[in-house]
């Protein structure tokens, strides 16, 4: 899958970046059943003298994944909920 993003606005900039000339191309490619390759190319001739690219391999894990933006300390959610269920079993207030 290829995602091309352009037409950035100046609502959020840091030292003039991004400019309206910025284009980011992201690629998502399955390398195997357990691995995906994420790639990106950044091109903004106003800021950079040449475009640059990178890749990162993402491996499948056999763990539950929790959306971290919704809960503080979400990395401990299994333990937090397990502790609360145990308190409920003991008739205590969680």
Tab-separated table of C-alpha atoms in Angstrom:
chain	number	residue	atom	x	y	z
A	1	UNK	CA	0.000	0.000	0.000
A	2	UNK	CA	1.277	3.489	-0.807
A	3	UNK	CA	0.116	6.651	0.970
A	4	UNK	CA	1.116	10.023	-0.493
A	5	UNK	CA	0.505	13.063	1.711
A	6	UNK	CA	0.887	16.621	0.458
A	7	UNK	CA	-0.750	20.052	0.733
A	8	UNK	CA	0.380	20.550	4.325
A	9	UNK	CA	-0.736	23.797	5.909
A	10	UNK	CA	1.164	26.186	8.172
A	11	UNK	CA	-1.021	25.642	11.238
A	12	UNK	CA	1.720	23.684	12.988
A	13	UNK	CA	5.302	24.385	12.075
A	14	UNK	CA	8.617	24.045	13.852
A	15	UNK	CA	11.267	26.407	12.478
A	16	UNK	CA	9.368	26.680	9.197
A	17	UNK	CA	8.884	22.945	8.713
A	18	UNK	CA	6.709	21.690	7.102
A	19	UNK	CA	6.204	24.017	4.179
A	20	UNK	CA	3.469	23.795	1.571
A	21	UNK	CA	5.985	22.020	-0.701
A	22	UNK	CA	6.341	18.991	1.590
A	23	UNK	CA	5.412	15.591	0.202
A	24	UNK	CA	5.651	12.413	2.272
A	25	UNK	CA	5.267	9.028	0.616
A	26	UNK	CA	4.762	6.058	2.940
A	27	UNK	CA	4.821	2.427	1.849
A	28	UNK	CA	3.524	-0.603	3.710
A	29	UNK	CA	4.773	-3.897	2.279
A	30	UNK	CA	4.301	-7.382	3.692
A	31	UNK	CA	7.653	-9.167	3.647
A	32	UNK	CA	6.339	-12.417	5.113
A	33	UNK	CA	3.398	-13.620	7.180
A	34	UNK	CA	5.094	-12.239	10.294
A	35	UNK	CA	6.859	-9.128	9.017
A	36	UNK	CA	5.848	-5.858	7.380
A	37	UNK	CA	8.222	-3.236	5.984
A	38	UNK	CA	7.288	0.404	6.583
A	39	UNK	CA	9.063	2.822	4.260
A	40	UNK	CA	8.969	6.571	3.862
A	41	UNK	CA	10.317	9.252	1.551
A	42	UNK	CA	10.338	12.917	2.560
A	43	UNK	CA	10.647	15.577	-0.123
A	44	UNK	CA	10.534	19.316	0.592
A	45	UNK	CA	12.803	21.306	-1.750
A	46	UNK	CA	12.160	24.457	0.299
A	47	UNK	CA	13.838	22.936	3.364
A	48	UNK	CA	16.025	20.029	2.215
A	49	UNK	CA	18.619	19.936	-0.568
A	50	UNK	CA	17.609	16.358	-1.442
A	51	UNK	CA	14.807	13.998	-0.589
A	52	UNK	CA	15.534	11.271	1.963
A	53	UNK	CA	14.073	7.857	2.662
A	54	UNK	CA	14.072	5.177	5.299
A	55	UNK	CA	12.647	1.771	6.117
A	56	UNK	CA	11.720	-0.047	9.285
A	57	UNK	CA	10.791	-3.711	9.720
A	58	UNK	CA	7.746	-4.369	11.906
A	59	UNK	CA	7.438	-7.887	13.337
A	60	UNK	CA	4.192	-9.550	14.378
A	61	UNK	CA	3.910	-10.230	18.098
A	62	UNK	CA	1.669	-12.714	19.867
A	63	UNK	CA	0.563	-10.310	22.585
A	64	UNK	CA	-2.484	-8.155	23.156
A	65	UNK	CA	-2.037	-4.608	21.906
A	66	UNK	CA	-3.771	-1.777	23.722
A	67	UNK	CA	-4.386	1.711	22.369
A	68	UNK	CA	-2.065	3.713	24.614
A	69	UNK	CA	-3.509	7.190	24.053
A	70	UNK	CA	-6.756	6.415	25.889
A	71	UNK	CA	-5.399	5.190	29.232
A	72	UNK	CA	-2.516	6.337	31.375
A	73	UNK	CA	-0.233	3.463	32.233
A	74	UNK	CA	-1.858	1.248	29.617
A	75	UNK	CA	1.277	-0.895	29.485
A	76	UNK	CA	0.132	-2.313	32.835
A	77	UNK	CA	-3.554	-2.677	31.939
A	78	UNK	CA	-3.612	-6.487	32.276
A	79	UNK	CA	-2.179	-6.280	35.802
A	80	UNK	CA	-4.389	-3.334	36.758
A	81	UNK	CA	-7.571	-5.105	35.666
A	82	UNK	CA	-6.444	-8.426	37.156
A	83	UNK	CA	-5.838	-6.746	40.511
A	84	UNK	CA	-9.234	-5.039	40.405
A	85	UNK	CA	-10.990	-8.348	39.600
A	86	UNK	CA	-9.206	-10.016	42.549
A	87	UNK	CA	-10.336	-7.244	44.908
A	88	UNK	CA	-13.893	-7.724	43.644
A	89	UNK	CA	-13.630	-11.482	44.337
A	90	UNK	CA	-12.571	-10.684	47.897
A	91	UNK	CA	-15.531	-8.338	48.264
A	92	UNK	CA	-13.291	-5.290	48.546
A	93	UNK	CA	-13.647	-1.964	46.771
A	94	UNK	CA	-11.242	-1.704	43.802
